Amino acid sequence: MTEKFSKEPADTPPSERSDTAVKAATPPSSAVPPETIKAIPVRHYGRWISGVIVIALLLLLGYSFSQGDIQWGAVGDKLFDDTVVAGAGRTLLISVLAMVMGVALGIVLAVMRLSKNPVTSGVAWLYIWFFRGTPVYLQLLLWFNLALIFPVLNLGPLYKDEMTDVMTPFLCALLGLGLNEAAYMAEICRAGLLAVDEGQTEASQALGMSQGKTLRRIVIPQAMRVIVPPTGNEFINMLKTSALVYAVTYNELLRSTSAIGSTSYAVMEMFFVAAIWYLVMTSVFSVFQYYLERRYARGTLRALPDTPFQKIKANLLSLSGGRGVR
C-alpha cells in the first residue's frame, strides 16, 4: 500500500504552508464546546453591616422614646383638636400669602437689579442686602414694635389711624415673612433671567419688539424653567419659618399647640403634635415640588429620573429576584 506524503518541506513554517495543509491540521470548531461563563455577583458586606447598625440605632431610639414619660394618648387625642387644626390652617394661609408677596416683589426687584439705571439697580441691591443680612425674627419684632417710633400712621387725606391698630399680628407676620422672602426670590429670579441666552433677546429686538415685550413674552417664559423648582423649595422653607411669627402673637400652629400645652400640662406632647403637622404639610408639598421639578427638567435631561413609585417597584422586583428589571 502506497503512503501519501505531504509535498511541503518538513522545515517549512506553518505560516508558509498551503491552505489545504492548515485546514487538514486544524480540528473542527465543534470538537471543543465553549465553556459556560459563571457570573458571580460581588458581595457587599459593608452595606449589610451598615444597614444592621442603622436599624439597631433606630430601634434603640424608638425604645428610648417608649420608655420616656410621654403621654402618647394625649398626642392622638389633640392631633385633630379644633384649635390645632385652625392653627395649622392659619400657618398655611400666612405661608401662601407671604410667598405670593415674595414672588411678586422678587420679580420686580430682579428686573430692577438687571436694569441699566443705576438708581433702580442700587435701590434693589440695598433692599436685598438689608433683608438678607438681618434675621427674620428681628424683622418681625421691628414691624411689631413699629408703634414705638411711629405712634400714628398718617397718610394725609387718604388714611390716618393708630399704629397699634394698623399693625395687627397678621399684618406684622405677613410683612415680616413676605418682605424677607422677596429678597431671596429676587436672587432666584435674577438667576433665571440670566440663564436665558442673550441671543433670544437680540432676536426679539431684531423683530422690532420692545424691551418690555421681550421680557414678558420671550425671557420670562424661558426663565421659568430655572425659577420654578427653587421656588417650590422656598415655599417648603416658608412653612417652617412661619413658626417665628409666634413672636408677634399671631395664633398659628406652634402658638396654638403651646397654648394647649400650657393649660393641660402636656407641653412635650403638644410639641409632638405640632411636629407631626409640620411634617405632614412639608411632605405633601415636597411631593408637589418633586413632580414640578421633574416636569421642568424635560427639556434638559435625556431620561427623566424615576418617580418614587417607580423606585419602589424596582426595589421590589430586585428583592423578588428580577434584578435589572426597571
Short mmCIF file of C-alpha atoms in Angstrom, two decimals:
data_model
loop_
_atom_site.label_atom_id
_atom_site.label_comp_id
_atom_site.label_asym_id
_atom_site.label_seq_id
_atom_site.Cartn_x
_atom_site.Cartn_y
_atom_site.Cartn_z
CA MET A 1 0.00 0.00 0.00
CA THR A 2 1.40 3.40 -1.03
CA GLU A 3 1.56 6.04 1.71
CA LYS A 4 0.67 9.63 0.92
CA PHE A 5 3.24 12.17 1.93
CA SER A 6 2.85 15.91 2.08
CA LYS A 7 4.73 17.78 -0.60
CA GLU A 8 5.56 20.59 1.82
CA PRO A 9 9.07 20.54 3.28
CA ALA A 10 9.34 19.48 6.86
CA ASP A 11 11.10 22.66 7.92
CA THR A 12 8.53 24.99 6.29
CA PRO A 13 6.92 27.27 8.91
CA PRO A 14 3.14 26.97 9.40
CA SER A 15 2.53 30.47 8.03
CA GLU A 16 4.02 29.37 4.65
CA ARG A 17 2.17 26.09 4.32
CA SER A 18 -0.66 25.70 1.89
CA ASP A 19 -4.22 26.39 2.99
CA THR A 20 -5.14 22.77 2.48
CA ALA A 21 -2.47 21.55 4.86
CA VAL A 22 -3.50 24.11 7.52
CA LYS A 23 -7.18 23.18 7.25
CA ALA A 24 -6.27 19.49 7.48
CA ALA A 25 -4.21 20.08 10.62
CA THR A 26 -6.85 22.32 12.33
CA PRO A 27 -9.56 20.41 14.20
CA PRO A 28 -13.17 21.43 13.59
CA SER A 29 -14.54 24.12 15.90
CA SER A 30 -17.39 21.91 17.03
CA ALA A 31 -14.97 19.48 18.55
CA VAL A 32 -14.35 21.71 21.64
CA PRO A 33 -17.57 23.20 23.12
CA PRO A 34 -17.24 26.71 24.67
CA GLU A 35 -17.04 26.84 28.45
CA THR A 36 -20.09 28.29 30.22
CA ILE A 37 -19.38 31.63 31.89
CA LYS A 38 -20.39 31.70 35.54
CA ALA A 39 -21.12 35.24 36.71
CA ILE A 40 -20.58 35.59 40.44
CA PRO A 41 -22.13 38.77 41.90
CA VAL A 42 -19.91 40.96 44.05
CA ARG A 43 -20.73 40.68 47.72
CA HIS A 44 -21.10 43.99 49.51
CA TYR A 45 -20.61 43.10 53.15
CA GLY A 46 -20.21 46.74 54.14
CA ARG A 47 -23.75 47.52 53.04
CA TRP A 48 -25.20 44.76 55.21
CA ILE A 49 -23.13 45.79 58.22
CA SER A 50 -24.05 49.48 57.91
CA GLY A 51 -27.71 48.57 57.40
CA VAL A 52 -27.74 46.45 60.57
CA ILE A 53 -26.08 49.26 62.54
CA VAL A 54 -28.61 51.85 61.34
CA ILE A 55 -31.57 49.57 62.15
CA ALA A 56 -30.14 48.87 65.61
CA LEU A 57 -29.78 52.62 66.29
CA LEU A 58 -33.35 53.26 65.13
CA LEU A 59 -34.67 50.50 67.39
CA LEU A 60 -32.68 51.93 70.28
CA LEU A 61 -34.11 55.40 69.62
CA GLY A 62 -37.65 54.02 69.46
CA TYR A 63 -37.14 52.08 72.69
CA SER A 64 -35.86 55.23 74.41
CA PHE A 65 -38.98 57.18 73.46
CA SER A 66 -41.22 54.30 74.51
CA GLN A 67 -39.64 54.34 78.00
CA GLY A 68 -39.89 58.12 78.38
CA ASP A 69 -42.56 59.87 80.40
CA ILE A 70 -44.68 60.75 77.38
CA GLN A 71 -48.46 60.52 77.24
CA TRP A 72 -48.86 59.24 73.71
CA GLY A 73 -52.62 59.10 74.20
CA ALA A 74 -52.68 62.87 74.56
CA VAL A 75 -50.85 63.20 71.25
CA GLY A 76 -53.53 61.18 69.47
CA ASP A 77 -56.38 62.99 71.24
CA LYS A 78 -55.12 66.50 70.44
CA LEU A 79 -53.87 65.80 66.93
CA PHE A 80 -57.17 66.85 65.35
CA ASP A 81 -58.28 69.28 68.01
CA ASP A 82 -60.21 72.25 66.62
CA THR A 83 -57.65 74.72 67.95
CA VAL A 84 -54.76 72.77 66.43
CA VAL A 85 -56.47 72.38 63.05
CA ALA A 86 -57.31 76.11 62.99
CA GLY A 87 -53.70 76.94 63.82
CA ALA A 88 -52.46 74.70 61.00
CA GLY A 89 -54.86 76.47 58.63
CA ARG A 90 -53.52 79.88 59.66
CA THR A 91 -49.97 78.63 59.18
CA LEU A 92 -50.82 77.54 55.66
CA LEU A 93 -52.62 80.82 54.96
CA ILE A 94 -49.80 83.09 56.11
CA SER A 95 -47.26 80.94 54.23
CA VAL A 96 -49.18 81.14 50.95
CA LEU A 97 -49.81 84.90 51.20
CA ALA A 98 -46.22 85.66 52.20
CA MET A 99 -44.95 83.50 49.33
CA VAL A 100 -47.19 85.30 46.83
CA MET A 101 -45.91 88.65 48.10
CA GLY A 102 -42.33 87.43 47.96
CA VAL A 103 -42.62 86.12 44.39
CA ALA A 104 -44.34 89.26 43.07
CA LEU A 105 -41.91 91.65 44.73
CA GLY A 106 -38.95 89.40 43.94
CA ILE A 107 -39.65 89.58 40.20
CA VAL A 108 -39.76 93.39 40.40
CA LEU A 109 -36.52 93.52 42.36
CA ALA A 110 -34.81 91.14 39.93
CA VAL A 111 -35.76 93.35 36.97
CA MET A 112 -34.54 96.38 38.90
CA ARG A 113 -31.20 94.67 39.64
CA LEU A 114 -30.71 93.95 35.92
CA SER A 115 -31.71 97.46 34.91
CA LYS A 116 -29.09 99.77 33.41
CA ASN A 117 -30.47 102.59 35.56
CA PRO A 118 -28.01 102.95 38.46
CA VAL A 119 -30.71 104.30 40.80
CA THR A 120 -33.14 101.40 40.46
CA SER A 121 -30.31 98.88 40.43
CA GLY A 122 -28.78 100.40 43.55
CA VAL A 123 -32.10 100.51 45.44
CA ALA A 124 -32.76 96.85 44.61
CA TRP A 125 -29.28 95.86 45.76
CA LEU A 126 -29.75 97.81 49.01
CA TYR A 127 -33.09 96.10 49.68
CA ILE A 128 -31.63 92.64 49.13
CA TRP A 129 -28.59 93.49 51.23
CA PHE A 130 -30.69 94.55 54.23
CA PHE A 131 -33.30 91.78 54.25
CA ARG A 132 -30.79 89.02 53.56
CA GLY A 133 -28.39 90.37 56.16
CA THR A 134 -30.81 90.54 59.12
CA PRO A 135 -32.65 87.65 60.82
CA VAL A 136 -36.32 87.10 60.11
CA TYR A 137 -37.05 87.08 63.84
CA LEU A 138 -35.57 90.58 64.15
CA GLN A 139 -37.58 91.86 61.20
CA LEU A 140 -40.80 90.54 62.76
CA LEU A 141 -40.00 92.35 66.01
CA LEU A 142 -39.30 95.58 64.14
CA TRP A 143 -42.71 95.51 62.49
CA PHE A 144 -44.43 94.51 65.73
CA ASN A 145 -42.86 97.41 67.67
CA LEU A 146 -43.16 99.99 64.90
CA ALA A 147 -45.60 102.00 67.03
CA LEU A 148 -42.75 102.93 69.37
CA ILE A 149 -41.28 105.25 66.73
CA PHE A 150 -44.41 105.98 64.68
CA PRO A 151 -47.38 106.15 67.07
CA VAL A 152 -49.75 107.28 64.32
CA LEU A 153 -49.88 106.24 60.68
CA ASN A 154 -50.71 109.45 58.85
CA LEU A 155 -51.15 109.26 55.06
CA GLY A 156 -52.74 112.70 54.83
CA PRO A 157 -56.27 112.76 53.47
CA LEU A 158 -56.10 109.08 52.50
CA TYR A 159 -55.74 107.34 55.85
CA LYS A 160 -54.91 108.09 59.47
CA ASP A 161 -55.01 105.69 62.42
CA GLU A 162 -53.12 104.48 65.45
CA MET A 163 -50.15 102.32 64.50
CA THR A 164 -51.12 99.72 67.11
CA ASP A 165 -54.44 99.27 65.33
CA VAL A 166 -52.80 99.10 61.91
CA MET A 167 -50.01 96.68 62.77
CA THR A 168 -52.09 93.68 63.74
CA PRO A 169 -50.34 90.34 64.38
CA PHE A 170 -51.48 89.13 60.96
CA LEU A 171 -50.07 92.18 59.15
CA CYS A 172 -46.80 92.00 61.09
CA ALA A 173 -46.43 88.33 60.17
CA LEU A 174 -47.27 88.98 56.52
CA LEU A 175 -44.84 91.89 56.14
CA GLY A 176 -42.07 90.19 58.09
CA LEU A 177 -42.21 86.95 56.09
CA GLY A 178 -43.19 88.38 52.70
CA LEU A 179 -40.62 91.18 52.52
CA ASN A 180 -37.84 88.88 53.68
CA GLU A 181 -38.80 86.23 51.12
CA ALA A 182 -38.78 88.86 48.36
CA ALA A 183 -35.04 89.34 48.84
CA TYR A 184 -34.34 85.64 48.23
CA MET A 185 -36.83 85.38 45.37
CA ALA A 186 -35.15 88.37 43.72
CA GLU A 187 -31.89 86.44 43.51
CA ILE A 188 -33.67 83.31 42.24
CA CYS A 189 -35.49 85.31 39.57
CA ARG A 190 -32.31 87.14 38.59
CA ALA A 191 -30.52 83.82 38.15
CA GLY A 192 -33.37 82.57 35.96
CA LEU A 193 -33.33 85.68 33.79
CA LEU A 194 -29.56 85.49 33.35
CA ALA A 195 -29.87 81.82 32.36
CA VAL A 196 -31.71 82.78 29.15
CA ASP A 197 -29.33 83.11 26.22
CA GLU A 198 -28.70 86.68 25.07
CA GLY A 199 -29.40 85.60 21.50
CA GLN A 200 -33.08 85.31 22.39
CA THR A 201 -33.18 88.99 23.37
CA GLU A 202 -31.23 90.04 20.30
CA ALA A 203 -33.55 88.08 18.00
CA SER A 204 -36.67 89.62 19.54
CA GLN A 205 -35.22 93.11 19.27
CA ALA A 206 -34.36 92.42 15.64
CA LEU A 207 -38.03 91.65 15.08
CA GLY A 208 -38.95 95.08 16.44
CA MET A 209 -40.17 94.00 19.91
CA SER A 210 -39.78 96.49 22.72
CA GLN A 211 -37.73 95.71 25.81
CA GLY A 212 -40.82 95.22 28.00
CA LYS A 213 -42.49 92.97 25.45
CA THR A 214 -39.30 90.95 25.05
CA LEU A 215 -39.15 90.48 28.81
CA ARG A 216 -42.79 89.38 29.09
CA ARG A 217 -43.04 87.12 26.06
CA ILE A 218 -39.52 85.82 25.46
CA VAL A 219 -37.28 85.99 28.53
CA ILE A 220 -39.60 85.26 31.46
CA PRO A 221 -41.30 82.16 29.93
CA GLN A 222 -37.88 80.59 29.29
CA ALA A 223 -36.57 81.63 32.70
CA MET A 224 -39.41 79.83 34.46
CA ARG A 225 -37.56 76.53 33.94
CA VAL A 226 -34.89 77.81 36.33
CA ILE A 227 -37.14 79.85 38.63
CA VAL A 228 -39.97 77.44 39.42
CA PRO A 229 -38.12 74.47 41.05
CA PRO A 230 -36.26 76.51 43.71
CA THR A 231 -39.44 78.48 44.34
CA GLY A 232 -41.10 75.27 45.47
CA ASN A 233 -38.22 74.70 47.86
CA GLU A 234 -38.62 78.23 49.20
CA PHE A 235 -42.30 77.61 49.92
CA ILE A 236 -41.49 74.48 51.92
CA ASN A 237 -38.98 76.52 53.87
CA MET A 238 -41.64 79.20 54.39
CA LEU A 239 -43.93 76.67 56.08
CA LYS A 240 -41.27 76.08 58.72
CA THR A 241 -40.17 79.72 59.01
CA SER A 242 -43.77 80.72 59.71
CA ALA A 243 -43.31 79.34 63.24
CA LEU A 244 -41.31 82.50 64.01
CA VAL A 245 -44.50 84.61 63.89
CA TYR A 246 -45.09 83.22 67.37
CA ALA A 247 -43.10 86.29 68.46
CA VAL A 248 -45.75 88.72 67.14
CA THR A 249 -48.60 86.83 68.86
CA TYR A 250 -50.08 85.52 65.61
CA ASN A 251 -52.09 82.44 66.52
CA GLU A 252 -50.51 79.95 64.11
CA LEU A 253 -49.82 76.25 64.65
CA LEU A 254 -46.96 76.49 67.13
CA ARG A 255 -48.71 79.11 69.27
CA SER A 256 -51.97 77.13 69.25
CA THR A 257 -50.29 73.93 70.40
CA SER A 258 -48.22 75.79 73.01
CA ALA A 259 -51.36 77.36 74.47
CA ILE A 260 -52.96 73.93 74.85
CA GLY A 261 -49.79 72.52 76.36
CA SER A 262 -49.50 75.28 78.97
CA THR A 263 -53.06 74.70 80.21
CA SER A 264 -53.10 70.90 80.05
CA TYR A 265 -49.52 70.42 81.33
CA ALA A 266 -48.78 68.30 78.25
CA VAL A 267 -46.06 70.56 76.90
CA MET A 268 -43.91 67.99 75.14
CA GLU A 269 -46.93 66.11 73.82
CA MET A 270 -48.22 69.25 72.12
CA PHE A 271 -44.79 69.91 70.63
CA PHE A 272 -45.02 66.43 69.11
CA VAL A 273 -48.45 67.32 67.71
CA ALA A 274 -47.01 70.47 66.09
CA ALA A 275 -44.08 68.47 64.69
CA ILE A 276 -46.46 65.92 63.13
CA TRP A 277 -48.48 68.66 61.44
CA TYR A 278 -45.36 70.39 60.11
CA LEU A 279 -44.03 67.08 58.78
CA VAL A 280 -47.33 66.29 57.05
CA MET A 281 -47.57 69.71 55.37
CA THR A 282 -43.94 69.79 54.25
CA SER A 283 -44.14 66.19 53.00
CA VAL A 284 -47.23 66.90 50.89
CA PHE A 285 -45.67 69.96 49.29
CA SER A 286 -42.37 68.11 48.84
CA VAL A 287 -44.19 65.64 46.60
CA PHE A 288 -45.60 68.52 44.55
CA GLN A 289 -42.13 70.06 44.34
CA TYR A 290 -40.62 66.79 43.11
CA TYR A 291 -43.08 66.41 40.25
CA LEU A 292 -42.79 70.12 39.44
CA GLU A 293 -39.01 69.84 39.13
CA ARG A 294 -39.41 66.65 37.09
CA ARG A 295 -41.74 68.43 34.69
CA TYR A 296 -39.41 71.37 34.12
CA ALA A 297 -36.44 69.01 33.67
CA ARG A 298 -37.92 67.53 30.49
CA GLY A 299 -36.09 69.98 28.28
CA THR A 300 -32.66 69.36 29.79
CA LEU A 301 -32.44 65.64 30.62
CA ARG A 302 -32.43 62.79 28.11
CA ALA A 303 -34.18 60.47 30.55
CA LEU A 304 -36.30 61.69 33.44
CA PRO A 305 -35.47 60.32 36.91
CA ASP A 306 -37.69 57.60 38.30
CA THR A 307 -40.65 58.62 40.38
CA PRO A 308 -40.86 57.35 43.98
CA PHE A 309 -43.38 54.71 42.91
CA GLN A 310 -41.09 53.53 40.10
CA LYS A 311 -38.19 53.29 42.56
CA ILE A 312 -40.30 51.24 44.99
CA LYS A 313 -41.38 48.94 42.16
CA ALA A 314 -37.79 48.47 41.01
CA ASN A 315 -36.65 47.65 44.56
CA LEU A 316 -39.45 45.13 44.99
CA LEU A 317 -38.54 43.46 41.70
CA SER A 318 -34.88 43.26 42.71
CA LEU A 319 -35.79 41.70 46.03
CA SER A 320 -38.04 39.15 44.33
CA GLY A 321 -35.21 38.05 42.02
CA GLY A 322 -35.87 40.21 38.97
CA ARG A 323 -32.56 42.06 39.10
CA GLY A 324 -32.00 44.62 36.45
CA VAL A 325 -35.71 44.96 35.65
CA ARG A 326 -36.94 48.51 35.82
#
